[in-house]
Structure formats: structure tokens, C-alpha cells
Amino acid sequence: MRDYLKIYKSWLENPYIDEVAKAELKMISNNEEEIKDRFYKDLEFGTAGLRGKLGIGTNRMNIYTVGRTTQALADYIKGFGKERMKMGVTIAYDVRHFSRDFAKEAALILSANDIITYLFEDIRPTPVLSFAVRFLKCTSGIVITASHNPKDYNGYKVYWDQGSQILDDVANGIVEKIEKIGYDFGKIKKISEEEALRKGLLKYIGKEVDEEYIKRVESLALRDKEIDKNINIVYTPLNGTGNYFVRKVLKDREFKNVFVVKEQEYPDPDFKSVANPNPEYEIAFELAKKLGKEKNAHLLIANDPDCDRTAIEVLDNNFDYKMLNGNQVGALLVNYILESKKEKGKLEKNLAIIKSIVTGDLSTRIAKKYDVKVFETLTGFKNICGKENELEKQGKYKFLFGFEESIGYVMGTFVRDKDGVISAMLISEMVAYYKTFNKNLLEVLEDIYKEFGYELENNYSLILEGIAGQERINRIMDYFRNNFLKDNLNTFNLKISKYADYLKSEIYYITEDKIEKINDIASSNVLRYWLEDGSWFAIRPSGTEPKLKIYIYSYDKNKNKSEVKLDLIKSTIDNIIDSIK
């Protein structure tokens, strides 16, 4: 471990650190654990950028870590020459504390480096940033957001010229530049806003990008006249960026009864109306459910604060609301999209769906019925849309839809990231279509299970914070990588037929005693085990949060049998993890 006390003191003595920041650091002078947590490492590039707690320190989101990263990005772009600098960088930001400040700081640093910068004049959803990078033909893009994290977090995501999040080649290039800067904040260039505007280096973006984006979203509609637009919809942006865009699209589509949760309608960086601004958790729907019961809503929709993810609850036949998880919604959307396209004679050949390796296989079974190819990538839309870019370059397959189990979905090619506006529109349309048959999504899902089999799931996380937590995560991964098979080959009363170690880029076929190289998925610390009946599970550390993530999928044509298998696999894994302290 590096000398965190020495780095802490160097920040106190650094002439480029302002007095307010130093005062914050002096307040923790007698708290070595806090100093350690703030300085034992630098914030790392995880899912295409930085994400961390707000505060002063190398392991925190602040004006200095943002400034250093932006200068590094500028240095990287300058290495490509004047043309790339003129293409410029688009910057968007969400509702969080310091988001606007960080965005403006980044814009003025880029301008000082003679890189043209397009800055949105107010908050925008993350997918609008992705679209803007493509629409404005920029070299890069930045969005300041911590997505669904708690209020004391913020983040910095970087995009490249295709509108998708950067992959390792660009990230590594930026990291090299960050390391050259070190903590010499004097290397960070900056000019005033007035000078940047006068020189034409800083340009503010108004409504023109929004209008084109909305038009493209609405062009994705699959059905119009034959759906029931009188369905009652409750929508919540969870005090984030989605309010205007989702409501505008649904209004343009002539959905007549859209009700917004008033307490969560407008931006609030403290998210006072919700215990956790992550719509994956049912607690985020507390106020939406209340309004839903008042309005007899058929559908509840929630976006996370940067509006790239979408969660839903639907009214069942007992007049209660049931949450559908990301795998279920993804499978329903795949089924609806393919069914609609086939019915209308628009199901092209060589269509591609892309999902992550920890996303369920139900959508794959559906796609096979329609002769649509499903590709897998590592977790995260940087990889899903990275694969889309690759397929586009090869020219054989046409991207149709991408999703992952963590409630992220995208359709079309004009946005290269998960998109809460697109998915809110498609889900509303899907519910409205099945309503004409007096069916809710739970009933449609049951029809899908009966046709393709019951793939049930239990995906959960073990939160292990700090250095001790990271060390325990490492021990657990080491056990599953090196000892699990030897100790537990038949624990589930089902044989493990194969397993993949994505860190080694290898699949091991146990029954055939052979090893196959994984050539189309990048190396990553993920382990995945397939049982002989079609059930499987995976385990990996999160790239952005102090979590160990476990994904369990059971499969059987009989629902009860699938439930039994799910419980058995989970209890076995839990017992193993509990034994590793």
C-alpha cells in the first residue's frame, strides 16, 4: 500500500489546492482511517470513467480529480492532431451536487487546450449526450453523473466519436496522461468563460439537439393505431433528468393519461423524496405506487437520475403492483419487438441483439425462434455498444436491440448507450398493445415461460466497503477460481458441464476435458459456471462500487422444479461465501 499520509500532507502543501479544500483536509487531521480512505489510492477508471464519493482527496470526486482527468483527456485528443481538436467534445451533466461545476470546469480546461467544447446549458439525460456526440460529429463526450448512486457520489464518464463509452484502448491512453500529470495541478490549463466564448472555443447547446433526438426516439415506434393509448401511466424521474424527455415523447405519441409523481418531478441533488434513487429497488416506487392506486394506473415507470435506466411495475389481476426485473423486461421487449416486426413484414435478415454475459438466456431462446443472432459481451453498455460498433464495421449484422439485467435497454443506432427515454416509450407502447387483448405483462411473461421454459433468477450483491472489503472480495474470487470445482462439482445434484474464467479468457469443458479460448470477449475478472440442465451462475466484483455481484439462473420446463433448483444453487453459494472471512 502506498504512503497515504505522505500524499495527504503533500495536498496540504500543494500551492494549487485552494484554502477551502485544505480546510476540509485539516478537519480530518486526527482521523487516520478517513485520511487512509481518501488517499490510499486514486479514483480508477471503471465503467468508462470515474465514480466516487464527493470530497477532497485522491480517492474522491472533486474539482482536482476532475481537472486532472480532463487535462489528460485533452492531452490525449491533442495527440491525434488539429482536426480532432476542431471536432470537439460535448459535455452534459445531471442534477447532482457539483455536476454543473465539474462540467464547466471540464469545458474551460478543454477550451484552454484549444479544443472546441459544446456544453449543454442545463441538465440532460446521459443518452442525449451519447446522441449529441454522434449528431455533432465530435471526437469525444463527457457526462458528469453518478447514475443511480446515493447523493454523496458523483462521476465522470467519457465517450468516444461513435457515441459509445470509451473502451480500454482509449481509457489506457488517458490513464497514461493522468499519470504524467500526477499531482502537479499546475499542469492543468484553464481560461475564463468569457475568453473561451470570445475565441469560439466554448459553445452552449440549446434545444436543437433535443428536438432531433426526440424525433429519432419517436421514429422507433413499432405500433401506433392498434394500441390502447388510454392506458393510465404513472411516471417518476426520481428527481433526475428524465422528466421533460419522457413526458414529451409520451405526449407526442398521444398517450392521454400520464401522471407524474409530483414529489419527484423536479431536480433534487439530495433525493429527499426517495430513500435510494436506484429504481432497481422497489423502495424507489413507494410514491409511484401511491399515485398509481389513486389513478388506477396500469403501468408505473421510473428512470434513474441520469435517465439511462428504466424500471417498471405493472398492475396484476389482483389490483396490486408487481415489479419486473431487467431480465424479464428485456425478454418481453425482445419478444414484442420481434413479434411486431415479423407481423408487419419488417423482420430483416442478419439482425443482432447484444446482451451481457451475466444477463439471462430467455431472450436468446426467443431470438432463436425468429432467426435473430444474439451476441454476448462483458457487463456494461460500453461493451454492448462497443460490440455494436464492431458489428457495424464488419457489415454482416444490423444492430436491433441491446440490454442487460441491470435495467438498461437501447433500440436503434443513433444512441450508443442504454436509454431510459427509448425504453420508457417502448414499454408504454408494449403495455398499450397487450391491453387491447386484455393482457398485462405478467400474463404475457407467463406465456413466454410456457413456450421457452422457466428461467428464474436471483441476482444480488454483497456490499464490502473499504480496504478490508476489497481484500475479502479478492479472497472469495480466489476460492471460486482455484478451489470451487474441486470441492463442489456435484453439490447441486446437477453436474457442472463447463465454466468460464474471463480473466484467463478460457472456457473449460469438464465432461469433454478440453479448454477453449475466448476470443471475442475482453479479459475481465468474471467467473461463470453452467450446469448440465441449462441452469448457470456467475460471480464478479463490481467495476464501479464496493460490491461482489452474484448472478444465479435456474432453468426447467416446470416452474416448481426451477424454483427448487434456484434455492439450492443460492444456498450453496451463500454457505461458501459465508465461510470465507
Phi, psi and omega in degrees: 000142183284166182281087185292330178293322178296318180292321176303312181295324180294327176291323178295331182263354185289123183293343182268354175273127184286166187291328178296316178296318179296324178297321177297319180291323179295331180293340180254016186300334180259011182240087186295327179297320179292318177300316180300313182295327181279336189233000184289344176204169171270149170304132184258154171290114177258252178283079174066029176164203181259149167204133180186180178290149175285144179150174180268131181149166182286336180258034182221158173273120179203177185297336182277317177292324176293316181297315180296317180295320181292320177297322178296318177298317179299315179298322180293315180296319181299334178294344178267353175102177188298323184299316178295323179295322179289327177301322170087183183228134175261139181232131174233166181207159182256201189270358191288163176303131177072002181300313180297319180297314181295321180296315181292321177301314179298318181298317183286331175290315178298317178299320179296339178264016178063031176253123180296135185232130177253116183245125175297142185282350179203181183302147177215150171298149177305317180298333177293326175296314178303314178299316184298322178301317179288315185295320180272357179057050182274163173286321189207172176212154177228137169233129178268110183195153169243022174054245186260008183291165178300170190297335184271015177248155165211173184204177188211103182254139184247138179240156179246187196296341178273001179088003179258160179297148182296147174260185189299326183298314178287316181303316180295324177295321178291319179301319177302319179291323177300315181296327178291327178287322182060228177251021176274082184292351174293344179280352181276118180277150178200142173233169181285160177299320181299315181293319180298318178292318181298322181277357181074018180272335178245126180231130177273139180263129177259225188273350187297322178290318179303314184297319179291320178301312181299319178300318180291320177301312183294336179290347181278355181306136181262327180221151180223294185291332188265017178248158182269096183279005176269002178300149179267124183239130170255129182237139171225128173274004183052045178062025183250215192264353190277347191308303184296313190290314181295316181294322179297314181295315180294324177294315179298327178281358176070032168286121193273338188234075178250119182246133184255138177292109189300321183294342184241016186285319188253158183302138176209108182293344179265353178048048185294339183275354186216137182294328180211120184281030179253108185290356172295335182263137186297336181299334179292344183263007186305309181286326178296321178296318180300313178293323180300320179291325178294322186261001184053048185288139176278336188216133172248130180237134174229132171257152171286170188301331178262007171058038171254348179239152184223129174240153181221156166230146182235151179282124180268185184285351176261013180060039174236159181263134179238132178277137172256136182276177186297323177294319181293315179295320178299316179295319178298318180293318177301314180298315182293316181297312183290320177299316181294315182295320180294316181299325183267006178070027182244018179274097184287166175278157175059039173278151183233138170244140181236132178223167180276164182291344179257011175268145185299166185262002181299319179296327179294320179294321178295313183299324180299323178301326183260009179060042177252133184280135176248126177253150178244148177222175170296165180300145175105143181286347172296327179277321179298311180283337171297320176292322176301315178301319181295314179296322178298319180294321181288327173083002182275317183250148176252122182294133178246312190204143176224146177198165171218165188297340183272046173054038174247133183216150171209145174232150180086177186243359184275344171242133181247052176197168176296149191221111181287338178284311178302313184291325177298320179293312183296319180294318178300316179297318181297314178298318180295327179290309182291338176297330179293343176257010184058039177240140170262172185293333177295321178290321177295319179297320178297321176299320180295315179300317182296327180280320190249353181103155183272096170266106180257163187214158170214097180253127185210169183233147172254115182275120181226096188272160174074188182294315180300321178296316179297321180294323178291320176303317179297319180295319180296315179297321179299318180295311182296329181284323191250335187235344188300311184297319181298322185270338194225025186303324183242020183300326187274005189062015177221133181285144171279122184271328179199160173214154182241134170248101185286345175289324178267355182057047181223143170248131181253116177268107190290312184293329180265353180053053178220158180240134180239137180283139174266111186258341188255007178229131183294160179293138179198154184280074180227137175240138184220134184234130178254132174267159190293343183267000183104350172286158178197165175211161181216159180216138180200152170283145175293147177274347186233347185224159180282069185224149165256125184255132180239133182235121181235129179230122174256154182218133173194152176290339179257126185298314182299318179295322179295322178295319179297315179299318181299314180296321181294314180296316182296314182297323178296313180294318180299318180297320179294312182297319180298331182280348181258101184269000000 
